[in-house]
Short mmCIF file of C-alpha atoms in Angstrom, two decimals:
data_model
loop_
_atom_site.label_atom_id
_atom_site.label_comp_id
_atom_site.label_asym_id
_atom_site.label_seq_id
_atom_site.Cartn_x
_atom_site.Cartn_y
_atom_site.Cartn_z
CA MET B 1241 -101.02 -106.41 9.99
CA PRO B 1242 -102.56 -103.15 11.04
CA ILE B 1243 -105.73 -103.39 12.95
CA ARG B 1244 -108.58 -102.02 10.93
CA THR B 1245 -110.57 -99.39 12.59
CA ASP B 1246 -113.86 -98.07 11.43
CA PRO B 1247 -114.57 -94.63 12.82
CA THR B 1248 -117.96 -94.43 11.20
CA PRO B 1249 -120.74 -94.36 13.77
CA ARG B 1250 -123.01 -97.33 13.47
CA PRO B 1251 -126.76 -97.08 13.93
CA VAL B 1252 -127.73 -97.97 17.40
CA ALA B 1253 -130.66 -100.27 17.89
CA ALA B 1254 -133.75 -98.23 18.45
CA ALA B 1255 -135.12 -98.22 21.94
CA PRO B 1256 -138.33 -100.08 22.29
CA VAL B 1257 -141.24 -97.82 21.66
CA ALA B 1258 -144.34 -98.25 23.73
CA VAL B 1259 -147.12 -99.13 21.45
CA PRO B 1260 -150.71 -99.04 22.64
CA ALA B 1261 -152.05 -102.50 22.78
CA SER B 1262 -154.67 -103.15 20.22
CA SER B 1263 -157.81 -104.99 20.98
CA SER B 1264 -156.59 -107.93 19.02
CA GLU B 1265 -153.66 -108.33 21.40
CA ARG B 1266 -155.70 -108.65 24.47
CA PRO B 1267 -155.90 -111.92 26.21
CA ALA B 1268 -158.88 -113.99 25.46
CA GLY B 1269 -161.70 -113.42 27.85
CA SER B 1270 -160.72 -109.94 28.77
CA VAL B 1271 -163.20 -107.22 28.29
CA ALA B 1272 -162.35 -104.43 25.95
CA PRO B 1273 -163.48 -101.09 27.07
CA SER B 1274 -165.86 -99.77 24.50
CA ALA B 1275 -165.54 -96.30 23.07
CA HIS B 1276 -169.05 -95.81 23.93
CA ALA B 1277 -169.00 -97.38 27.24
CA GLY B 1278 -170.81 -95.48 29.83
CA PRO B 1279 -173.78 -95.59 32.06
CA SER B 1280 -176.62 -97.70 30.75
CA ARG B 1281 -179.06 -95.84 28.72
CA PRO B 1282 -182.75 -95.99 29.26
CA ALA B 1283 -184.50 -98.29 26.88
CA GLY B 1284 -186.43 -96.82 24.00
CA ARG B 1285 -184.23 -93.84 23.49
CA PRO B 1286 -182.49 -93.49 20.13
CA VAL B 1287 -178.92 -94.73 20.12
CA ALA B 1288 -176.23 -93.03 18.04
CA ARG B 1289 -174.56 -95.35 15.54
CA PRO B 1290 -170.92 -96.05 16.29
CA ALA B 1291 -168.32 -94.72 13.91
CA PRO B 1292 -166.80 -97.33 11.59
CA ARG B 1293 -163.68 -98.99 13.13
CA ARG B 1294 -160.45 -97.75 11.57
CA PRO B 1295 -157.62 -100.23 10.87
CA ASP B 1296 -155.09 -100.63 13.67
CA PRO B 1297 -152.10 -98.34 12.73
CA THR B 1298 -149.50 -100.25 14.76
CA ILE B 1299 -148.54 -102.66 12.01
CA THR B 1300 -148.11 -99.88 9.52
CA ARG B 1301 -146.00 -97.87 11.90
CA LEU B 1302 -143.75 -100.82 12.60
CA ALA B 1303 -143.27 -101.51 8.91
CA VAL B 1304 -142.37 -97.89 8.19
CA ALA B 1305 -139.90 -97.78 11.08
CA ALA B 1306 -138.20 -101.00 10.00
CA GLY B 1307 -137.88 -99.75 6.45
CA GLY B 1308 -136.38 -96.49 7.63
CA ILE B 1309 -133.82 -98.21 9.78
CA ALA B 1310 -132.82 -100.50 6.93
CA THR B 1311 -132.44 -97.57 4.56
CA ILE B 1312 -130.28 -95.60 6.97
CA SER B 1313 -128.12 -98.63 7.67
CA ALA B 1314 -127.56 -99.22 3.98
CA LEU B 1315 -126.58 -95.61 3.45
CA LEU B 1316 -124.14 -95.59 6.35
CA ALA B 1317 -122.55 -98.82 5.21
CA ALA B 1318 -122.06 -97.44 1.73
CA ILE B 1319 -120.47 -94.26 3.09
CA ALA B 1320 -118.16 -96.23 5.38
CA SER B 1321 -116.92 -98.56 2.68
CA ALA B 1322 -116.14 -95.66 0.41
CA ALA B 1323 -114.27 -93.71 3.12
CA ILE B 1324 -111.85 -96.47 4.31
CA PRO B 1325 -109.79 -98.38 1.76
CA ALA B 1326 -109.62 -102.05 2.54
CA GLY B 1327 -106.62 -103.34 4.43
CA THR B 1328 -105.10 -100.06 5.49
CA ALA B 1329 -104.91 -98.30 8.77
CA ALA B 1330 -105.76 -94.68 8.99
CA ALA B 1331 -102.90 -92.38 8.03
CA ALA B 1332 -100.60 -95.31 7.34
CA PRO B 1333 -98.86 -94.93 4.00
CA THR B 1334 -98.63 -98.50 2.83
CA THR B 1335 -98.14 -100.45 -0.28
CA GLY B 1336 -99.09 -104.01 -0.75
CA THR B 1337 -99.59 -106.88 -3.09
CA ALA B 1338 -103.03 -107.67 -4.34
CA ALA B 1339 -103.93 -111.23 -3.43
CA THR B 1340 -107.28 -111.37 -5.15
CA PRO B 1341 -109.35 -108.77 -6.92
CA GLY B 1342 -111.15 -106.72 -4.36
CA SER B 1343 -108.84 -107.50 -1.45
CA VAL B 1344 -105.48 -106.00 -0.53
CA GLN B 1345 -102.89 -107.85 1.51
CA THR B 1346 -100.74 -105.29 3.25
CA ILE B 1347 -97.14 -106.30 3.94
CA VAL B 1348 -95.50 -104.18 6.60
CA LYS B 1349 -91.77 -104.67 6.46
CA TYR B 1350 -90.54 -102.29 9.08
CA VAL B 1351 -91.36 -99.41 11.35
CA TYR B 1352 -89.29 -96.42 12.23
CA VAL B 1353 -87.78 -96.46 15.63
CA GLN B 1354 -87.11 -92.75 15.75
CA PRO B 1355 -89.62 -90.10 14.87
CA GLY B 1356 -89.14 -87.46 12.24
CA GLN B 1357 -87.60 -89.67 9.61
CA VAL B 1358 -88.81 -89.92 6.05
CA ASN B 1359 -89.98 -92.88 4.07
CA PRO B 1360 -87.07 -94.54 2.35
CA GLY B 1361 -88.90 -95.05 -0.91
CA THR B 1362 -87.72 -98.60 -1.24
CA GLY B 1363 -90.95 -99.96 -2.53
CA LEU B 1364 -91.59 -101.82 0.69
CA ALA B 1365 -94.60 -101.06 2.78
CA THR B 1366 -94.04 -98.78 5.71
CA VAL B 1367 -95.97 -97.68 8.72
CA VAL B 1368 -94.81 -94.57 10.48
CA THR B 1369 -95.48 -95.46 14.06
CA PRO B 1370 -92.46 -94.52 16.11
CA PRO B 1371 -92.32 -95.98 19.59
CA ALA B 1372 -92.10 -93.75 22.58
CA PRO B 1373 -88.92 -91.69 22.95
CA LEU B 1374 -86.07 -93.31 24.78
CA GLN B 1375 -86.11 -93.17 28.52
CA ALA B 1376 -83.09 -93.42 30.77
CA PRO B 1377 -80.31 -95.59 29.34
CA ALA B 1378 -80.56 -99.23 30.32
CA PRO B 1379 -77.80 -100.58 32.56
CA VAL B 1380 -77.14 -103.56 30.28
CA VAL B 1381 -76.35 -102.88 26.64
CA THR B 1382 -76.02 -105.05 23.57
CA ARG B 1383 -73.31 -103.74 21.27
CA GLN B 1384 -71.00 -104.84 18.52
CA SER B 1385 -68.18 -107.00 19.79
CA GLY B 1386 -65.19 -104.96 20.72
CA ALA B 1387 -67.17 -101.75 21.09
CA LYS B 1388 -66.26 -99.69 24.10
CA PRO B 1389 -69.04 -99.24 26.65
CA MET F 907 -58.14 -112.16 33.96
CA ILE F 908 -59.33 -110.28 36.97
CA GLY F 909 -63.00 -110.08 37.76
CA ALA F 910 -64.48 -107.16 39.62
CA THR F 911 -67.54 -108.18 41.56
CA ALA F 912 -70.20 -105.88 42.84
CA VAL F 913 -73.16 -107.01 44.88
CA ALA F 914 -76.27 -105.09 44.05
CA ALA F 915 -78.77 -105.14 46.87
CA ALA F 916 -81.19 -102.91 45.04
CA PRO F 917 -82.79 -103.40 41.65
CA ILE F 918 -80.60 -102.07 38.88
CA SER F 919 -83.30 -101.08 36.48
CA PRO F 920 -86.79 -99.65 36.88
CA SER F 921 -88.38 -102.86 35.64
CA ALA F 922 -86.48 -105.13 38.02
CA VAL F 923 -88.30 -106.67 40.95
CA HIS F 924 -85.76 -109.12 42.36
CA PRO F 925 -82.48 -107.97 43.89
CA ARG F 926 -79.54 -108.74 41.66
CA ALA F 927 -75.93 -109.72 42.12
CA VAL F 928 -73.65 -108.51 39.34
CA HIS F 929 -70.24 -109.89 38.42
CA ARG F 930 -68.21 -108.00 35.85
CA SER F 931 -64.94 -109.11 34.35
CA ARG F 932 -63.21 -109.42 31.01
CA ALA F 933 -63.35 -112.34 28.61
CA MET F 934 -63.32 -113.01 24.87
CA GLY F 935 -61.52 -109.76 24.25
CA GLY F 936 -64.31 -107.70 25.75
CA GLY F 937 -66.56 -107.32 28.76
CA LEU F 938 -68.31 -110.16 30.53
CA GLY F 939 -71.25 -109.37 32.77
CA ILE F 940 -73.16 -111.94 34.78
CA HIS F 941 -76.30 -110.72 36.52
CA VAL F 942 -78.22 -112.99 38.86
CA ALA F 943 -81.72 -112.19 40.14
CA VAL F 944 -82.41 -113.60 43.58
CA ALA F 945 -85.53 -113.98 45.68
CA ASP F 946 -84.30 -111.73 48.49
CA ASP F 947 -81.20 -110.07 49.84
CA THR F 948 -80.15 -113.12 51.84
CA ALA F 949 -79.40 -114.96 48.60
CA LEU F 950 -77.11 -112.29 47.19
CA VAL F 951 -73.88 -113.74 48.49
CA ALA F 952 -74.60 -117.19 47.10
CA ALA F 953 -75.56 -115.61 43.79
CA GLU F 954 -72.32 -113.68 43.73
CA LEU F 955 -70.35 -116.88 44.20
CA ASP F 956 -72.31 -118.60 41.46
CA ALA F 957 -71.72 -115.69 39.10
CA ALA F 958 -67.98 -115.81 39.72
CA ARG F 959 -67.96 -119.56 39.14
CA VAL F 960 -69.81 -119.18 35.87
CA ALA F 961 -67.46 -116.40 34.78
CA ALA F 962 -64.56 -118.76 35.28
CA ARG F 963 -66.29 -121.37 33.14
CA VAL F 964 -66.89 -118.79 30.44
CA ARG F 965 -63.23 -117.90 30.34
CA ALA F 966 -62.31 -121.58 30.11
CA TRP F 967 -64.69 -122.14 27.19
CA ALA F 968 -63.50 -119.00 25.45
CA GLY F 969 -59.91 -120.12 25.86
CA ARG F 970 -60.67 -123.30 23.94
CA LEU F 971 -62.53 -121.56 21.14
CA THR F 972 -60.45 -118.47 20.45
CA ARG F 973 -58.48 -117.93 17.27
CA HIS F 974 -56.10 -115.61 19.07
CA ASP F 975 -54.29 -118.38 20.95
CA PRO F 976 -52.34 -121.00 18.99
CA ALA F 977 -52.78 -123.39 21.91
CA SER F 978 -56.59 -123.25 21.83
CA ASP F 979 -58.53 -126.31 20.76
CA LEU F 980 -59.76 -124.37 17.75
CA MET F 981 -56.36 -123.30 16.51
CA ARG F 982 -54.83 -126.69 17.11
CA ALA F 983 -57.55 -128.20 14.96
CA ASN F 984 -56.96 -125.53 12.34
CA ALA F 985 -53.25 -126.30 12.34
CA ASP F 986 -53.77 -130.03 11.99
CA PRO F 987 -53.03 -130.93 8.35
CA SER F 988 -55.10 -134.11 8.32
CA GLY F 989 -58.61 -134.43 7.02
CA VAL F 990 -60.00 -136.01 10.18
CA VAL F 991 -59.27 -134.25 13.44
CA PRO F 992 -60.38 -135.33 16.92
CA VAL F 993 -61.98 -132.46 18.82
CA ARG F 994 -62.84 -132.20 22.50
CA PRO F 995 -66.38 -131.69 23.81
CA THR F 996 -66.44 -127.89 24.01
CA LEU F 997 -65.18 -127.38 20.48
CA ALA F 998 -67.40 -130.19 19.24
CA ALA F 999 -70.49 -128.56 20.75
CA ALA F 1000 -69.61 -125.14 19.36
CA LEU F 1001 -69.00 -126.61 15.92
CA ARG F 1002 -72.34 -128.40 16.04
CA TRP F 1003 -74.02 -125.07 16.62
CA ALA F 1004 -71.96 -123.55 13.81
CA ALA F 1005 -73.34 -126.21 11.47
CA ASP F 1006 -76.89 -125.51 12.68
CA ALA F 1007 -76.40 -121.77 12.25
CA ALA F 1008 -75.23 -122.31 8.68
CA ASP F 1009 -78.36 -124.34 7.98
CA LEU F 1010 -80.57 -121.76 9.67
CA THR F 1011 -79.22 -118.80 7.73
CA GLY F 1012 -78.76 -120.39 4.36
CA GLY F 1013 -75.00 -120.43 4.77
CA ILE F 1014 -74.56 -116.75 5.53
CA VAL F 1015 -73.24 -117.68 8.95
CA ASP F 1016 -70.16 -119.66 7.97
CA ALA F 1017 -67.54 -120.68 10.51
CA THR F 1018 -65.03 -121.65 7.84
CA LEU F 1019 -64.04 -118.14 6.81
CA LEU F 1020 -60.88 -117.71 8.84
CA ARG F 1021 -58.58 -117.40 5.85
CA GLU F 1022 -60.88 -114.89 4.18
CA ARG F 1023 -61.09 -112.85 7.35
CA LEU F 1024 -57.35 -112.82 7.83
CA ALA F 1025 -56.95 -111.80 4.21
CA ALA F 1026 -59.41 -108.99 4.71
CA GLU F 1027 -57.45 -107.79 7.68
CA MET F 1028 -54.35 -107.48 5.57
CA THR F 1029 -53.85 -104.47 3.41
CA ALA F 1030 -52.81 -106.63 0.49
CA HIS F 1031 -54.85 -106.89 -2.66
CA MET F 1032 -58.03 -108.90 -2.07
CA GLY F 1033 -58.36 -110.44 -5.48
CA SER F 1034 -57.26 -113.92 -4.47
CA THR F 1035 -59.45 -114.38 -1.43
CA THR F 1036 -62.54 -115.79 -3.05
CA ARG F 1037 -63.12 -119.09 -1.36
CA SER F 1038 -63.51 -122.37 -3.09
CA GLY F 1039 -64.70 -125.78 -2.02
CA SER F 1040 -67.44 -124.28 0.11
CA ALA F 1041 -70.83 -122.99 -0.82
CA LEU F 1042 -74.08 -121.86 0.60
CA ALA F 1043 -76.55 -124.22 2.13
CA PRO F 1044 -80.15 -124.44 0.91
CA ALA F 1045 -82.23 -121.60 2.18
CA GLY F 1046 -84.26 -122.36 5.29
CA VAL F 1047 -86.10 -119.05 5.30
CA PRO F 1048 -87.59 -117.50 2.17
CA GLY F 1049 -85.42 -114.69 0.94
CA LEU F 1050 -82.16 -116.22 1.95
CA PRO F 1051 -79.66 -116.90 -0.79
CA SER F 1052 -79.94 -120.29 -2.34
CA GLY F 1053 -78.90 -122.14 -5.40
CA ALA F 1054 -75.49 -123.01 -4.14
CA ALA F 1055 -73.79 -126.07 -5.48
CA SER F 1056 -72.93 -127.93 -2.32
CA ARG F 1057 -72.88 -127.98 1.45
CA PRO F 1058 -69.90 -126.75 3.43
CA THR F 1059 -67.23 -129.35 3.13
CA TRP F 1060 -67.00 -130.42 6.72
CA ARG F 1061 -68.94 -132.49 9.20
CA LEU F 1062 -68.75 -133.82 12.71
CA GLU F 1063 -68.83 -137.43 13.71
CA ARG F 1064 -69.77 -138.13 17.30
CA ALA F 1065 -67.22 -139.90 19.45
CA ARG F 1066 -66.99 -140.90 23.10
CA HIS F 1067 -67.73 -138.58 25.98
CA ARG F 1068 -69.26 -135.82 23.84
CA SER F 1069 -66.12 -135.40 21.81
CA ALA F 1070 -66.15 -135.76 18.03
CA HIS F 1071 -64.14 -136.25 14.91
CA LEU F 1072 -64.05 -133.32 12.54
CA HIS F 1073 -64.07 -134.36 8.90
CA ARG F 1074 -63.07 -131.56 6.58
CA GLU F 1075 -61.16 -130.73 3.51
CA PRO F 1076 -57.51 -130.40 4.48
CA GLY F 1077 -56.72 -126.77 5.03
CA LEU F 1078 -60.23 -125.70 5.88
CA ALA F 1079 -59.84 -123.40 8.89
CA PHE F 1080 -62.47 -122.29 11.37
CA ASP F 1081 -63.17 -118.96 13.02
CA LEU F 1082 -66.01 -119.21 15.54
CA ASP F 1083 -65.97 -115.57 16.65
CA GLY F 1084 -69.55 -114.42 17.32
CA VAL F 1085 -70.85 -117.95 16.87
CA ALA F 1086 -68.90 -118.89 19.97
CA LYS F 1087 -69.98 -115.83 21.95
CA GLY F 1088 -73.67 -116.51 21.53
CA TRP F 1089 -73.17 -120.18 22.27
CA ILE F 1090 -71.15 -119.38 25.40
CA ALA F 1091 -73.76 -116.91 26.66
CA ASP F 1092 -76.51 -119.50 26.36
CA ARG F 1093 -74.44 -122.21 27.98
CA ALA F 1094 -73.45 -119.97 30.86
CA LEU F 1095 -77.05 -118.98 31.45
CA ALA F 1096 -77.99 -122.63 31.81
CA LEU F 1097 -75.58 -122.90 34.73
CA LEU F 1098 -77.63 -120.35 36.66
CA ASP F 1099 -80.90 -122.25 36.57
CA ARG F 1100 -81.28 -122.44 40.32
CA HIS F 1101 -81.82 -118.69 40.56
CA PRO F 1102 -85.12 -117.03 39.65
CA GLY F 1103 -83.57 -115.14 36.76
CA ALA F 1104 -80.21 -114.35 35.21
CA LEU F 1105 -78.51 -112.46 32.40
CA VAL F 1106 -75.16 -113.27 30.80
CA ASP F 1107 -73.58 -110.51 28.75
CA ALA F 1108 -70.80 -112.02 26.63
CA ASP F 1109 -69.34 -108.85 25.15
CA GLY F 1110 -72.65 -107.69 23.76
CA ASP F 1111 -74.22 -111.07 22.99
CA ILE F 1112 -76.72 -111.53 25.80
CA ALA F 1113 -78.64 -114.53 27.11
CA ILE F 1114 -81.52 -113.81 29.48
CA ARG F 1115 -83.91 -115.77 31.65
CA SER F 1116 -86.57 -113.56 33.20
CA ALA F 1117 -88.58 -114.65 36.21
CA GLU F 1118 -92.32 -114.18 36.51
CA GLY F 1119 -93.13 -110.66 37.60
CA ASP F 1120 -89.61 -109.49 36.85
CA ALA F 1121 -88.16 -107.85 33.75
CA TRP F 1122 -84.75 -107.11 32.29
CA GLU F 1123 -83.98 -103.91 30.44
CA VAL F 1124 -81.34 -104.03 27.75
CA GLY F 1125 -80.29 -101.06 25.67
CA VAL F 1126 -79.08 -101.11 22.09
CA ALA F 1127 -75.85 -99.17 21.73
CA ASP F 1128 -75.78 -96.40 19.16
CA PRO F 1129 -72.41 -96.81 17.45
CA ARG F 1130 -72.46 -93.20 16.31
CA THR F 1131 -72.39 -91.69 19.78
CA ALA F 1132 -70.58 -93.07 22.81
CA GLY F 1133 -73.01 -93.89 25.58
CA ALA F 1134 -76.10 -93.32 23.45
CA GLN F 1135 -78.74 -95.98 22.89
CA LEU F 1136 -80.93 -96.52 19.86
CA ALA F 1137 -83.67 -98.23 21.86
CA VAL F 1138 -84.32 -100.11 25.06
CA PHE F 1139 -85.79 -103.59 25.19
CA VAL F 1140 -87.91 -104.58 28.19
CA LEU F 1141 -88.05 -108.35 28.53
CA PRO F 1142 -90.66 -109.60 30.99
CA GLY F 1143 -90.68 -112.90 32.79
CA ALA F 1144 -93.00 -115.86 32.75
CA SER F 1145 -94.01 -118.52 35.23
CA LEU F 1146 -91.44 -121.02 34.00
CA GLY F 1147 -88.89 -118.35 33.10
CA ALA F 1148 -88.88 -116.63 29.75
CA HIS F 1149 -85.73 -117.10 27.71
CA TYR F 1150 -84.39 -114.40 25.41
CA GLY F 1151 -81.28 -113.74 23.41
CA LEU F 1152 -80.06 -110.36 22.22
CA ALA F 1153 -77.09 -109.85 19.96
CA THR F 1154 -75.66 -107.06 17.89
CA SER F 1155 -73.49 -107.31 14.83
CA GLY F 1156 -72.08 -104.56 12.71
CA ILE F 1157 -69.30 -103.10 10.67
CA SER F 1158 -68.53 -99.88 12.49
CA VAL F 1159 -66.14 -101.20 15.16
CA HIS F 1160 -63.74 -103.59 13.45
CA ARG F 1161 -62.74 -101.46 10.48
CA TRP F 1162 -59.44 -100.76 8.86
CA ALA F 1163 -58.09 -99.10 5.75
CA GLY F 1164 -57.58 -101.21 2.64
CA PRO F 1165 -56.09 -100.48 -0.75
CA ASP F 1166 -59.50 -99.67 -2.19
CA GLY F 1167 -61.24 -98.16 0.81
CA GLU F 1168 -62.27 -99.19 4.27
CA ARG F 1169 -62.74 -102.82 5.15
CA HIS F 1170 -64.50 -104.57 7.97
CA HIS F 1171 -64.52 -108.01 9.54
CA LEU F 1172 -67.86 -109.43 8.37
CA ILE F 1173 -67.16 -111.66 5.41
CA ASP F 1174 -69.85 -112.43 2.86
CA PRO F 1175 -69.43 -116.16 2.16
CA ARG F 1176 -70.84 -115.62 -1.33
CA THR F 1177 -67.87 -113.49 -2.30
CA GLY F 1178 -65.21 -114.21 0.28
CA ARG F 1179 -64.83 -110.48 0.82
CA PRO F 1180 -66.08 -108.03 3.42
CA ALA F 1181 -69.81 -107.71 2.86
CA ALA F 1182 -70.91 -104.81 0.70
CA THR F 1183 -73.75 -103.71 2.91
CA ASP F 1184 -75.79 -100.67 3.83
CA VAL F 1185 -76.52 -102.01 7.30
CA VAL F 1186 -74.13 -100.49 9.81
CA GLN F 1187 -75.51 -102.43 12.74
CA ALA F 1188 -78.17 -105.03 13.36
CA THR F 1189 -79.60 -106.05 16.72
CA VAL F 1190 -81.82 -109.12 16.92
CA LEU F 1191 -84.03 -110.36 19.75
CA ALA F 1192 -84.61 -114.11 19.64
CA GLY F 1193 -85.18 -117.04 21.94
CA SER F 1194 -81.46 -117.58 22.48
CA ALA F 1195 -78.28 -115.57 22.23
CA ARG F 1196 -76.78 -117.87 19.64
CA ALA F 1197 -79.80 -117.55 17.35
CA ALA F 1198 -79.87 -113.79 17.83
CA GLU F 1199 -76.21 -113.55 16.91
CA ALA F 1200 -76.68 -115.64 13.79
CA TRP F 1201 -79.59 -113.54 12.53
CA ALA F 1202 -77.88 -110.25 13.38
CA LYS F 1203 -74.84 -111.20 11.39
CA THR F 1204 -77.03 -112.41 8.54
CA ALA F 1205 -78.86 -109.09 8.47
CA VAL F 1206 -75.65 -107.10 8.17
CA VAL F 1207 -74.20 -109.32 5.46
CA LEU F 1208 -77.37 -109.33 3.36
CA GLY F 1209 -77.91 -105.57 3.34
CA LEU F 1210 -80.97 -103.57 4.29
CA ILE F 1211 -83.64 -104.63 1.84
CA ALA F 1212 -82.75 -108.31 1.80
CA ALA F 1213 -82.34 -108.27 5.56
CA LEU F 1214 -85.82 -106.85 6.11
CA ASN F 1215 -87.28 -109.48 3.84
CA VAL F 1216 -85.49 -112.28 5.65
CA LEU F 1217 -86.06 -111.00 9.18
CA ASP F 1218 -89.75 -110.59 8.44
CA ARG F 1219 -89.99 -114.38 8.09
CA ALA F 1220 -87.23 -115.47 10.44
CA PRO F 1221 -88.01 -117.14 13.80
CA ILE F 1222 -87.05 -114.10 15.85
CA LEU F 1223 -88.86 -111.80 18.25
CA GLY F 1224 -87.63 -108.52 16.82
CA ALA F 1225 -84.81 -106.66 15.11
CA ILE F 1226 -83.49 -103.12 14.93
CA LEU F 1227 -81.29 -102.05 12.05
CA LEU F 1228 -79.16 -98.94 11.72
CA ALA F 1229 -78.77 -98.11 8.05
CA SER F 1230 -75.77 -96.35 6.58
CA ASP F 1231 -77.89 -93.30 5.86
CA GLY F 1232 -78.81 -92.97 9.53
CA ARG F 1233 -82.26 -94.49 9.47
CA VAL F 1234 -83.17 -96.73 12.37
CA LEU F 1235 -85.63 -99.39 11.29
CA ALA F 1236 -87.29 -102.25 13.10
CA VAL F 1237 -89.36 -105.17 11.96
CA PRO F 1238 -92.89 -104.44 13.20
CA ARG F 1239 -93.08 -107.11 15.90
CA THR F 1240 -90.14 -105.43 17.65
CA THR F 1241 -92.22 -102.63 19.08
CA ARG F 1242 -93.88 -105.00 21.53
CA TRP F 1243 -90.59 -105.31 23.39
CA LEU F 1244 -89.44 -101.69 23.32
CA ALA F 1245 -89.57 -99.37 26.30
#
């Protein structure tokens, strides 16, 4: 059976992104630096009211990133499945018998030993993968009985 | 027969690691080559002596199994008119393998086709050569012919000292031919067990034992061009010695003119006539020479499409077929062993 190859690039796991630690993630007992921290003010002076605390954006960012990755993965998977027919090797003209709907069982009956030859058109599956050209003749030879060396 | 011995102190192929002693002579109507791989050069002389001794044994076995000598065990059994014939150990062992080969190949390998073969070699009309009283065995491999009415009408009964009694229909004659060559190659190889590796070339049917770290290279002759090779097998060794068999069968060497065209020597047991085939030559790599020979012959007799179907399921390591239109095809697993 040919080995299936999938040339489609797969999404690589995103590198960890440094996310500023929120106050809620700090260990208990630690002191959070205040936005207004500074030298102590003299008593009796008016104090500016702190701005209302905005929600921590980290959770939202993580959710958006995860959704994006999932969407891209789904798209790539769909493209890959459409580009490579099941059960065939790239550039391998094959025929086969369908075992079950949706799957193809490829039956490779023979390969060509010499390059440059055409498919025989026998109805059998073929893979055109000629081995390397012949090297120097081997010293021992199998031949038909009675054949002259 | 005179054997010409040459001691090879250097490896004889690029893949060889061990030095090899080579003994070449003639036997079975063709060439006999016995190659012995040794651990070092000091063992070459002993290996040469062993190779010569094994060559003598091969000639003795062949002399008992040939159809070309009326005094051979085979031809004396063929000439015996009785239905039960005592046979000596060598012929008994070869006939046992012939029975196994018939089972293995669904009856395509049939050692009882001597009369059909002799008829094919004559230029007389072939109409009366269809055999009777013999039929194909049940198929052992899917794709082999089946549905025959009965088993071949002969059997062996064991007797003392590895001899046997051959029970057969009177007149049934045997021709072991390639069956014997593969069997002899395997048996001769077993006599060389004390050496790290060995190769016995019985006129093209080859038995090989390859030592760990070593390898044997064997070419496949191209019958279309003298000296050319279709492919080269490289057979590596294993720790306990890897055993291989390579054999080639075909219709391009033994051919002659008949009244209705050319004939050849491979008889299709289903018709009793030379096989109508589009396979010019088949080479099979298997675990033994006798199995390789049986499957190679089967491939030629069946023809290209049926052969590919059968070889795809057969217990072999690979096969290379030369089709009559010039295509050279191999079952896919073959490529693992090619140079």
